[in-house]
Amino acid sequence: MTEVKPLKITETVLRDGPQSLVATRMRVQDMIPVLEKLDNVGYHAIEAWGGATFDACLRFLDEDPWGRLRILRHRMPNTPIQMLLRGQNLLGYNHYADDVVSEFIKKSVENGVSIIRVFDALNDTRNLETSFKAGKKAGAHMQGALVYTTSPYHKPEDFVRLAKEMVQMGADSICIKDMAGLLSPYGAENLIKALKKEIAVPLELHNHCTTGLGHMTALKAAEAGVDILDTALAPFSGTTSQEFHVNPNFNVNPKVLLYQIPGGMLSNLRSQMAGMGIGDKLDEVLKEMPQVREDLGYPPLVTPTSQIVGSMAVMNVAMGRYKMIPREVKELIRGRYGKTAGPINPEVRKLAIGDEPVIDHRPADDIKPQLKTMRDRLDEAGYPGLSVEDVLSYALFPDVALNYFRSHR
């Protein structure tokens, strides 16, 4: 008889579910009543930290993200807590120095994280080197995430090559991170079978229901032999989130297959456009995004590249194509975020950076150590003797952290 291997479940109701549906505005006190019940279910892991939670805690919820993590660990002692990490970006939007990355990962594990799912927005493994080294040293399970997208430069063999690189770097498992719900049922089947032939570590699928493909993609992934599946309980499931139970009331948007907008980005895009007085031009912006993405080398649309491409599309509609180019777009073209899968449009490069050179080395090699500088700045600002965790909060979000410290330190 064929051995039956149970499908493991990672629950996202404490992190990606509310991030995708309510802009990460769920407070820890709203989580506390259900934590013991979640802990007793028997999940493979509970994704409860990282992503946008760190920023939202400090900026909007008047919470210490480190304190939230300690509460979660205390009340869920039996289930591994998983976090989402953006490689050299950590939980911010820029690259940080290696000393900040290493210390952040060390403290994340000390405060309660067991599994670190790490990705790079451009799938540039150079931006994952420090994270893998620090995570392995801290004793965490390191999961490498393949940022899934579609383009002439993103084929199954490209993702297989990427997965093998991550395993060589020390990945204990691999995740297919389909943040916009682009992966089709048979696309999942083919990709998972291809990965299973080449890697021996467990394979996980993280997808979203944005396009309406989520349920059947999850089914075909299970049939193809995926080891772990991400799901969200009903209160935070459906549409731009994951989904476990079928909800007949959710709305899907098949156009996302063209625009590739990930969960949570649409509401931010609407807000940005309303602030610029072009709230009625959403359709034009959505149509502009695929062209901008092609011009910028087909980056997958995930933080921070989704914001970079989205902002450029908004500027193009509001002011004319590439009449005003944000700093982040110029940095992407310079190679400061890593290497794009496809070539940059040479005309756009000329408009953005002229004849400036494009770097071909690991971007973080140009960043000097930052931790001592951050500690010195806090001392000068009147906050001597803060914890390492507080210094790390300041390193990621200086102004936001200072506002929090004024009330709580």
CSV table of C-alpha atoms in Angstrom, one decimal:
chain,number,residue,atom,x,y,z
A,1,MET,CA,0.0,0.0,0.0
A,2,THR,CA,1.1,3.6,-0.7
A,3,GLU,CA,2.1,5.4,2.4
A,4,VAL,CA,-0.2,8.4,3.2
A,5,LYS,CA,1.7,11.5,4.2
A,6,PRO,CA,-0.5,14.0,6.1
A,7,LEU,CA,-0.5,17.5,4.7
A,8,LYS,CA,0.8,20.0,7.2
A,9,ILE,CA,-0.9,23.4,7.7
A,10,THR,CA,0.6,26.8,8.5
A,11,GLU,CA,-2.0,29.2,9.9
A,12,THR,CA,-1.8,32.8,8.7
A,13,VAL,CA,-4.8,34.3,10.6
A,14,LEU,CA,-2.5,36.4,12.9
A,15,ARG,CA,-0.3,37.9,10.2
A,16,ASP,CA,-0.9,37.7,6.4
A,17,GLY,CA,-4.7,37.3,6.7
A,18,PRO,CA,-5.2,40.7,8.5
A,19,GLN,CA,-2.4,42.3,6.5
A,20,SER,CA,-4.1,41.4,3.3
A,21,LEU,CA,-7.6,42.3,4.4
A,22,VAL,CA,-7.4,45.0,7.1
A,23,ALA,CA,-4.0,46.6,6.5
A,24,THR,CA,-2.5,44.9,9.5
A,25,ARG,CA,-4.6,46.8,12.0
A,26,MET,CA,-5.4,43.9,14.4
A,27,ARG,CA,-4.0,44.6,17.9
A,28,VAL,CA,-2.4,42.0,20.1
A,29,GLN,CA,-5.2,42.3,22.7
A,30,ASP,CA,-7.7,41.2,20.0
A,31,MET,CA,-5.5,38.1,19.4
A,32,ILE,CA,-5.0,37.1,23.1
A,33,PRO,CA,-8.5,35.4,23.6
A,34,VAL,CA,-7.9,32.9,20.8
A,35,LEU,CA,-4.2,32.2,21.2
A,36,GLU,CA,-4.5,29.2,23.5
A,37,LYS,CA,-7.1,27.6,21.1
A,38,LEU,CA,-4.9,28.2,18.1
A,39,ASP,CA,-1.9,26.6,20.0
A,40,ASN,CA,-3.9,23.5,20.7
A,41,VAL,CA,-5.0,22.8,17.1
A,42,GLY,CA,-1.8,21.1,16.0
A,43,TYR,CA,-0.6,23.4,13.3
A,44,HIS,CA,2.8,22.9,11.7
A,45,ALA,CA,3.4,26.6,12.4
A,46,ILE,CA,1.5,29.8,13.0
A,47,GLU,CA,2.7,32.8,11.0
A,48,ALA,CA,2.3,35.6,13.5
A,49,TRP,CA,5.1,38.2,13.0
A,50,GLY,CA,7.1,39.9,10.4
A,51,GLY,CA,5.8,41.3,7.1
A,52,ALA,CA,4.1,44.6,7.8
A,53,THR,CA,3.3,43.9,11.5
A,54,PHE,CA,6.4,45.5,12.8
A,55,ASP,CA,5.8,48.8,11.0
A,56,ALA,CA,2.0,48.8,11.8
A,57,CYS,CA,2.6,48.1,15.5
A,58,LEU,CA,4.8,51.2,15.9
A,59,ARG,CA,3.1,53.5,13.4
A,60,PHE,CA,-0.6,52.8,13.9
A,61,LEU,CA,-1.3,50.6,16.9
A,62,ASP,CA,0.9,52.1,19.6
A,63,GLU,CA,2.4,48.7,20.3
A,64,ASP,CA,5.9,47.4,20.8
A,65,PRO,CA,6.4,44.7,18.1
A,66,TRP,CA,8.9,42.9,20.3
A,67,GLY,CA,6.5,42.9,23.2
A,68,ARG,CA,3.8,41.5,20.9
A,69,LEU,CA,6.2,38.7,19.9
A,70,ARG,CA,6.9,37.8,23.5
A,71,ILE,CA,3.2,37.7,24.3
A,72,LEU,CA,2.6,35.4,21.4
A,73,ARG,CA,5.4,33.1,22.4
A,74,HIS,CA,4.2,33.0,26.0
A,75,ARG,CA,0.6,32.1,25.1
A,76,MET,CA,1.4,29.7,22.3
A,77,PRO,CA,4.2,27.5,23.8
A,78,ASN,CA,3.5,24.4,21.7
A,79,THR,CA,3.4,25.7,18.2
A,80,PRO,CA,6.3,27.2,16.2
A,81,ILE,CA,5.9,30.9,15.5
A,82,GLN,CA,6.9,31.8,12.0
A,83,MET,CA,7.9,35.2,10.7
A,84,LEU,CA,8.2,36.7,7.2
A,85,LEU,CA,11.5,38.5,6.5
A,86,ARG,CA,12.5,40.5,3.4
A,87,GLY,CA,16.2,39.5,3.4
A,88,GLN,CA,18.5,42.5,3.5
A,89,ASN,CA,15.4,44.8,3.8
A,90,LEU,CA,14.4,43.0,7.0
A,91,LEU,CA,11.0,44.5,7.8
A,92,GLY,CA,11.6,47.9,6.3
A,93,TYR,CA,11.9,49.2,2.8
A,94,ASN,CA,15.6,49.8,2.3
A,95,HIS,CA,18.7,47.6,2.5
A,96,TYR,CA,20.3,47.6,6.0
A,97,ALA,CA,23.9,46.9,7.0
A,98,ASP,CA,24.9,43.3,7.7
A,99,ASP,CA,25.3,44.0,11.5
A,100,VAL,CA,21.7,45.2,11.7
A,101,VAL,CA,20.4,42.2,9.7
A,102,SER,CA,22.4,39.7,11.9
A,103,GLU,CA,21.4,41.3,15.2
A,104,PHE,CA,17.7,41.6,14.2
A,105,ILE,CA,17.5,37.9,13.3
A,106,LYS,CA,19.3,37.0,16.5
A,107,LYS,CA,16.9,39.0,18.6
A,108,SER,CA,13.9,37.7,16.7
A,109,VAL,CA,14.8,34.1,17.6
A,110,GLU,CA,15.6,35.1,21.2
A,111,ASN,CA,12.2,36.7,21.6
A,112,GLY,CA,10.2,33.8,20.2
A,113,VAL,CA,10.5,33.1,16.5
A,114,SER,CA,11.2,29.5,15.5
A,115,ILE,CA,10.8,29.6,11.7
A,116,ILE,CA,12.0,32.4,9.4
A,117,ARG,CA,10.6,32.6,5.9
A,118,VAL,CA,13.0,34.8,4.0
A,119,PHE,CA,12.7,36.2,0.5
A,120,ASP,CA,14.2,38.9,-1.7
A,121,ALA,CA,11.9,40.9,-3.9
A,122,LEU,CA,14.1,40.4,-7.0
A,123,ASN,CA,14.9,36.7,-6.1
A,124,ASP,CA,18.5,37.8,-5.9
A,125,THR,CA,20.1,35.3,-3.5
A,126,ARG,CA,23.0,37.7,-2.8
A,127,ASN,CA,20.5,39.6,-0.7
A,128,LEU,CA,19.8,36.5,1.4
A,129,GLU,CA,23.3,35.5,2.3
A,130,THR,CA,23.5,37.4,5.7
A,131,SER,CA,20.0,36.3,6.7
A,132,PHE,CA,20.7,32.6,6.1
A,133,LYS,CA,24.0,32.8,8.0
A,134,ALA,CA,22.5,34.7,11.0
A,135,GLY,CA,19.4,32.5,11.1
A,136,LYS,CA,21.3,29.2,11.1
A,137,LYS,CA,23.7,30.6,13.8
A,138,ALA,CA,20.7,31.6,15.9
A,139,GLY,CA,19.2,28.1,15.6
A,140,ALA,CA,16.1,29.0,13.5
A,141,HIS,CA,14.5,26.9,10.8
A,142,MET,CA,15.3,28.9,7.7
A,143,GLN,CA,12.8,28.7,4.9
A,144,GLY,CA,13.8,30.2,1.5
A,145,ALA,CA,10.9,31.7,-0.4
A,146,LEU,CA,10.6,31.8,-4.2
A,147,VAL,CA,8.8,35.0,-5.1
A,148,TYR,CA,6.5,33.7,-7.8
A,149,THR,CA,5.6,35.8,-10.8
A,150,THR,CA,5.1,35.4,-14.5
A,151,SER,CA,7.2,37.0,-17.2
A,152,PRO,CA,9.5,35.9,-20.1
A,153,TYR,CA,12.2,35.6,-17.5
A,154,HIS,CA,10.3,33.6,-14.9
A,155,LYS,CA,10.0,29.9,-16.0
A,156,PRO,CA,9.8,26.8,-13.9
A,157,GLU,CA,13.5,26.0,-14.5
A,158,ASP,CA,14.3,29.5,-13.1
A,159,PHE,CA,12.5,28.8,-9.9
A,160,VAL,CA,14.2,25.3,-9.6
A,161,ARG,CA,17.6,26.9,-10.0
A,162,LEU,CA,16.7,29.5,-7.4
A,163,ALA,CA,15.5,26.8,-4.9
A,164,LYS,CA,18.7,24.8,-5.4
A,165,GLU,CA,20.8,27.9,-4.6
A,166,MET,CA,18.8,28.5,-1.4
A,167,VAL,CA,19.2,24.9,-0.3
A,168,GLN,CA,23.0,25.3,-0.9
A,169,MET,CA,22.8,28.4,1.3
A,170,GLY,CA,21.3,26.4,4.1
A,171,ALA,CA,17.5,26.5,3.5
A,172,ASP,CA,15.7,23.9,5.7
A,173,SER,CA,12.6,24.1,3.6
A,174,ILE,CA,11.4,26.0,0.4
A,175,CYS,CA,8.2,28.0,0.0
A,176,ILE,CA,6.5,29.0,-3.2
A,177,LYS,CA,5.4,32.5,-2.3
A,178,ASP,CA,2.5,33.4,-4.7
A,179,MET,CA,1.6,36.8,-3.2
A,180,ALA,CA,-0.8,37.8,-5.9
A,181,GLY,CA,-2.6,34.6,-6.6
A,182,LEU,CA,-1.0,34.2,-10.1
A,183,LEU,CA,-0.2,30.5,-9.8
A,184,SER,CA,-2.6,28.3,-11.7
A,185,PRO,CA,-3.7,24.8,-10.6
A,186,TYR,CA,-1.7,23.0,-13.3
A,187,GLY,CA,1.1,25.5,-13.1
A,188,ALA,CA,1.4,24.6,-9.4
A,189,GLU,CA,1.4,20.9,-10.2
A,190,ASN,CA,4.2,21.3,-12.8
A,191,LEU,CA,6.3,23.5,-10.6
A,192,ILE,CA,6.0,21.4,-7.5
A,193,LYS,CA,6.9,18.2,-9.4
A,194,ALA,CA,9.9,19.9,-11.0
A,195,LEU,CA,11.1,21.1,-7.6
A,196,LYS,CA,10.5,17.7,-5.9
A,197,LYS,CA,12.9,16.2,-8.5
A,198,GLU,CA,15.7,18.5,-7.6
A,199,ILE,CA,15.5,19.3,-3.9
A,200,ALA,CA,15.1,17.1,-0.9
A,201,VAL,CA,13.9,19.6,1.7
A,202,PRO,CA,10.1,20.1,2.5
A,203,LEU,CA,8.1,22.2,0.1
A,204,GLU,CA,5.4,24.7,1.2
A,205,LEU,CA,2.9,26.7,-0.8
A,206,HIS,CA,1.7,30.2,0.1
A,207,ASN,CA,-0.9,31.6,-2.2
A,208,HIS,CA,-3.8,34.0,-2.2
A,209,CYS,CA,-7.4,33.9,-3.5
A,210,THR,CA,-7.2,37.3,-5.3
A,211,THR,CA,-7.7,35.9,-8.8
A,212,GLY,CA,-10.1,33.1,-7.9
A,213,LEU,CA,-7.5,30.4,-8.5
A,214,GLY,CA,-6.5,29.8,-4.9
A,215,HIS,CA,-8.6,26.9,-3.9
A,216,MET,CA,-7.9,24.7,-7.0
A,217,THR,CA,-4.3,25.7,-7.0
A,218,ALA,CA,-4.0,24.5,-3.3
A,219,LEU,CA,-5.8,21.2,-4.3
A,220,LYS,CA,-3.5,20.5,-7.2
A,221,ALA,CA,-0.5,21.4,-5.1
A,222,ALA,CA,-1.5,18.8,-2.5
A,223,GLU,CA,-2.0,16.2,-5.2
A,224,ALA,CA,1.4,17.0,-6.6
A,225,GLY,CA,3.1,16.3,-3.2
A,226,VAL,CA,3.5,19.7,-1.5
A,227,ASP,CA,4.4,19.1,2.1
A,228,ILE,CA,2.9,22.2,3.8
A,229,LEU,CA,0.0,24.5,2.8
A,230,ASP,CA,-0.7,28.0,4.1
A,231,THR,CA,-4.3,28.7,5.1
A,232,ALA,CA,-6.3,31.3,7.0
A,233,LEU,CA,-9.3,30.7,9.2
A,234,ALA,CA,-12.6,32.2,8.0
A,235,PRO,CA,-12.5,35.6,9.8
A,236,PHE,CA,-9.4,36.6,7.8
A,237,SER,CA,-9.7,34.5,4.6
A,238,GLY,CA,-10.8,35.0,1.0
A,239,THR,CA,-10.1,37.5,-1.7
A,240,THR,CA,-6.6,38.9,-1.2
A,241,SER,CA,-6.0,36.5,1.7
A,242,GLN,CA,-5.6,32.7,1.8
A,243,GLU,CA,-8.6,30.7,2.3
A,244,PHE,CA,-9.3,27.4,4.0
A,245,HIS,CA,-13.1,27.2,4.0
A,246,VAL,CA,-15.0,28.1,0.8
A,247,ASN,CA,-16.7,31.4,1.3
A,248,PRO,CA,-19.4,32.1,-1.3
A,249,ASN,CA,-19.5,35.8,-0.5
A,250,PHE,CA,-15.9,36.8,-1.5
A,251,ASN,CA,-15.2,38.7,-4.6
A,252,VAL,CA,-12.2,37.9,-6.9
A,253,ASN,CA,-10.5,39.9,-9.6
A,254,PRO,CA,-9.2,37.8,-12.5
A,255,LYS,CA,-7.6,41.0,-14.0
A,256,VAL,CA,-4.9,40.7,-11.3
A,257,LEU,CA,-3.5,38.0,-13.6
A,258,LEU,CA,-2.5,40.9,-15.9
A,259,TYR,CA,-1.7,43.6,-13.3
A,260,GLN,CA,-0.1,41.2,-10.7
A,261,ILE,CA,-1.1,43.4,-7.7
A,262,PRO,CA,-0.4,41.6,-4.4
A,263,GLY,CA,-2.8,41.4,-1.5
A,264,GLY,CA,-3.2,44.7,0.3
A,265,MET,CA,-1.7,46.9,-2.4
A,266,LEU,CA,-4.9,48.1,-4.1
A,267,SER,CA,-6.2,50.0,-1.1
A,268,ASN,CA,-2.8,51.7,-0.7
A,269,LEU,CA,-2.8,52.6,-4.4
A,270,ARG,CA,-6.3,54.1,-4.2
A,271,SER,CA,-5.3,56.2,-1.1
A,272,GLN,CA,-2.1,57.5,-2.9
A,273,MET,CA,-4.1,58.5,-6.0
A,274,ALA,CA,-6.8,60.2,-4.0
A,275,GLY,CA,-4.2,62.3,-2.3
A,276,MET,CA,-2.9,63.4,-5.7
A,277,GLY,CA,-6.3,64.3,-7.0
A,278,ILE,CA,-6.5,61.5,-9.6
A,279,GLY,CA,-8.7,59.0,-7.7
A,280,ASP,CA,-10.8,58.6,-10.9
A,281,LYS,CA,-7.9,57.2,-12.9
A,282,LEU,CA,-7.4,53.8,-11.3
A,283,ASP,CA,-8.0,51.9,-14.5
A,284,GLU,CA,-5.3,53.9,-16.3
A,285,VAL,CA,-2.8,53.2,-13.5
A,286,LEU,CA,-3.6,49.5,-13.6
A,287,LYS,CA,-3.0,49.4,-17.3
A,288,GLU,CA,0.3,51.3,-16.9
A,289,MET,CA,1.7,48.9,-14.3
A,290,PRO,CA,2.6,46.0,-16.7
A,291,GLN,CA,4.4,48.4,-18.9
A,292,VAL,CA,6.4,49.9,-16.0
A,293,ARG,CA,7.2,46.5,-14.8
A,294,GLU,CA,8.6,45.5,-18.2
A,295,ASP,CA,10.6,48.8,-18.4
A,296,LEU,CA,12.1,48.0,-15.0
A,297,GLY,CA,13.2,44.4,-15.8
A,298,TYR,CA,10.1,42.5,-14.8
A,299,PRO,CA,10.5,42.6,-10.9
A,300,PRO,CA,8.0,40.5,-9.0
A,301,LEU,CA,5.5,42.7,-7.4
A,302,VAL,CA,6.1,42.3,-3.7
A,303,THR,CA,7.3,44.7,-1.0
A,304,PRO,CA,9.2,46.9,-1.8
A,305,THR,CA,9.1,46.4,-5.6
A,306,SER,CA,5.3,46.5,-5.7
A,307,GLN,CA,5.4,50.0,-4.1
A,308,ILE,CA,8.2,51.1,-6.5
A,309,VAL,CA,6.4,50.0,-9.6
A,310,GLY,CA,3.0,51.2,-8.4
A,311,SER,CA,4.3,54.7,-7.5
A,312,MET,CA,6.0,55.0,-10.9
A,313,ALA,CA,2.7,54.0,-12.7
A,314,VAL,CA,0.8,56.6,-10.7
A,315,MET,CA,3.4,59.3,-11.6
A,316,ASN,CA,3.3,58.4,-15.2
A,317,VAL,CA,-0.5,58.8,-15.3
A,318,ALA,CA,-0.5,61.9,-13.3
A,319,MET,CA,2.4,63.8,-14.9
A,320,GLY,CA,3.3,62.0,-18.2
A,321,ARG,CA,5.5,59.0,-18.7
A,322,TYR,CA,8.7,59.3,-16.8
A,323,LYS,CA,8.5,63.1,-16.4
A,324,MET,CA,9.2,62.6,-12.7
A,325,ILE,CA,11.1,59.6,-11.5
A,326,PRO,CA,11.1,58.8,-7.7
A,327,ARG,CA,14.4,58.1,-5.9
A,328,GLU,CA,13.4,54.4,-5.3
A,329,VAL,CA,13.0,53.8,-9.1
A,330,LYS,CA,16.4,55.3,-9.7
A,331,GLU,CA,17.9,53.1,-7.1
A,332,LEU,CA,16.3,50.0,-8.6
A,333,ILE,CA,17.7,50.9,-12.0
A,334,ARG,CA,21.2,51.5,-10.4
A,335,GLY,CA,21.1,48.0,-9.0
A,336,ARG,CA,20.8,49.1,-5.4
A,337,TYR,CA,18.0,46.5,-4.7
A,338,GLY,CA,19.8,43.7,-6.6
A,339,LYS,CA,19.7,42.3,-10.1
A,340,THR,CA,16.4,42.2,-12.0
A,341,ALA,CA,15.5,39.1,-14.0
A,342,GLY,CA,15.1,41.0,-17.3
A,343,PRO,CA,16.9,44.0,-18.8
A,344,ILE,CA,16.0,47.6,-17.9
A,345,ASN,CA,14.6,49.6,-20.8
A,346,PRO,CA,17.7,51.6,-21.9
A,347,GLU,CA,15.6,54.7,-22.7
A,348,VAL,CA,14.1,54.7,-19.2
A,349,ARG,CA,17.6,54.1,-17.7
A,350,LYS,CA,18.9,57.1,-19.6
A,351,LEU,CA,16.0,59.3,-18.3
A,352,ALA,CA,16.5,58.1,-14.7
A,353,ILE,CA,20.3,58.0,-14.1
A,354,GLY,CA,21.9,59.3,-17.3
A,355,ASP,CA,25.3,57.7,-17.8
A,356,GLU,CA,25.8,56.7,-14.2
A,357,PRO,CA,27.1,53.1,-13.8
A,358,VAL,CA,25.0,50.2,-12.6
A,359,ILE,CA,26.5,48.2,-9.8
A,360,ASP,CA,27.1,44.5,-10.3
A,361,HIS,CA,28.0,43.5,-6.7
A,362,ARG,CA,26.0,42.7,-3.6
A,363,PRO,CA,24.2,46.0,-2.7
A,364,ALA,CA,24.8,45.6,1.0
A,365,ASP,CA,28.6,45.6,0.5
A,366,ASP,CA,28.4,49.4,0.1
A,367,ILE,CA,26.6,49.9,3.5
A,368,LYS,CA,28.9,50.5,6.5
A,369,PRO,CA,27.9,49.0,9.9
A,370,GLN,CA,25.0,50.9,11.4
A,371,LEU,CA,24.2,49.6,14.9
A,372,LYS,CA,26.7,51.8,16.8
A,373,THR,CA,25.6,54.8,14.8
A,374,MET,CA,22.0,54.2,15.7
A,375,ARG,CA,22.8,53.7,19.4
A,376,ASP,CA,24.8,57.0,19.3
A,377,ARG,CA,21.9,58.9,17.6
A,378,LEU,CA,19.5,57.6,20.3
A,379,ASP,CA,21.9,58.8,23.0
A,380,GLU,CA,22.0,62.2,21.4
A,381,ALA,CA,18.2,62.3,21.2
A,382,GLY,CA,17.9,61.7,24.9
A,383,TYR,CA,17.3,58.0,25.0
A,384,PRO,CA,20.4,56.4,26.4
A,385,GLY,CA,20.5,52.8,27.6
A,386,LEU,CA,17.7,51.5,25.4
A,387,SER,CA,17.5,47.8,24.8
A,388,VAL,CA,19.0,46.2,21.6
A,389,GLU,CA,15.5,45.6,20.4
A,390,ASP,CA,14.6,49.3,20.7
A,391,VAL,CA,17.8,50.2,18.8
A,392,LEU,CA,16.8,47.8,16.1
A,393,SER,CA,13.3,49.4,15.9
A,394,TYR,CA,14.9,52.7,15.5
A,395,ALA,CA,17.3,51.4,12.8
A,396,LEU,CA,14.3,50.3,10.7
A,397,PHE,CA,11.9,53.2,11.4
A,398,PRO,CA,13.8,56.1,13.0
A,399,ASP,CA,11.0,58.7,13.1
A,400,VAL,CA,8.2,56.3,13.9
A,401,ALA,CA,10.3,54.6,16.6
A,402,LEU,CA,11.1,58.0,18.2
A,403,ASN,CA,7.4,58.9,18.3
A,404,TYR,CA,6.8,55.6,20.1
A,405,PHE,CA,9.7,56.2,22.5
A,406,ARG,CA,8.3,59.6,23.5
A,407,SER,CA,5.3,57.9,25.0
A,408,HIS,CA,6.7,54.7,26.3
A,409,ARG,CA,10.4,55.2,27.2
